[in-house]
C-alpha positions as semicolon CSV with decimal commas, in nm:
position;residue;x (nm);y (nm);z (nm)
1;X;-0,883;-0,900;-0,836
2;X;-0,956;-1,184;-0,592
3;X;-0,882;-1,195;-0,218
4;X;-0,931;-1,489;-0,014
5;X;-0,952;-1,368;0,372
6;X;-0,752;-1,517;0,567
7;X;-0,878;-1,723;0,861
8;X;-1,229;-1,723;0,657
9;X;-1,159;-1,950;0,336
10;X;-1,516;-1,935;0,259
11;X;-1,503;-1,530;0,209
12;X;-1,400;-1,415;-0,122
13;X;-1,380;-1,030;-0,197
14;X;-1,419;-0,947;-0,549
15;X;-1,487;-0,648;-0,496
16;X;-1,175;-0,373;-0,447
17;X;-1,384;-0,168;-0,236
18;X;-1,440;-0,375;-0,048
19;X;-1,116;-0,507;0,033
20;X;-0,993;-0,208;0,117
21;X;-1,285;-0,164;0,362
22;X;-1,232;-0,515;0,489
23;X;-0,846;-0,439;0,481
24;X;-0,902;-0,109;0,659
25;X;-1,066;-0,295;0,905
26;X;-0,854;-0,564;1,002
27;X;-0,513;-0,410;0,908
28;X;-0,385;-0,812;0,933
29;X;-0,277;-0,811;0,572
């Protein structure tokens, strides 16, 4: 899946890994 940060349009996470690291991270989702 796709995932389009929020407050950084240019950043797209393909990557489900790495959402959830990026997710972990900012716990804003």
């Amino acid at each position: 899946g796709r995932l389009l940060v929020s407050g950084d349009p240019d950043i797209v996470l393909n990557d489900a890994r790495v959402q959830e690291v990026y997710l972990g991270k900012e716990a804003t989702a």
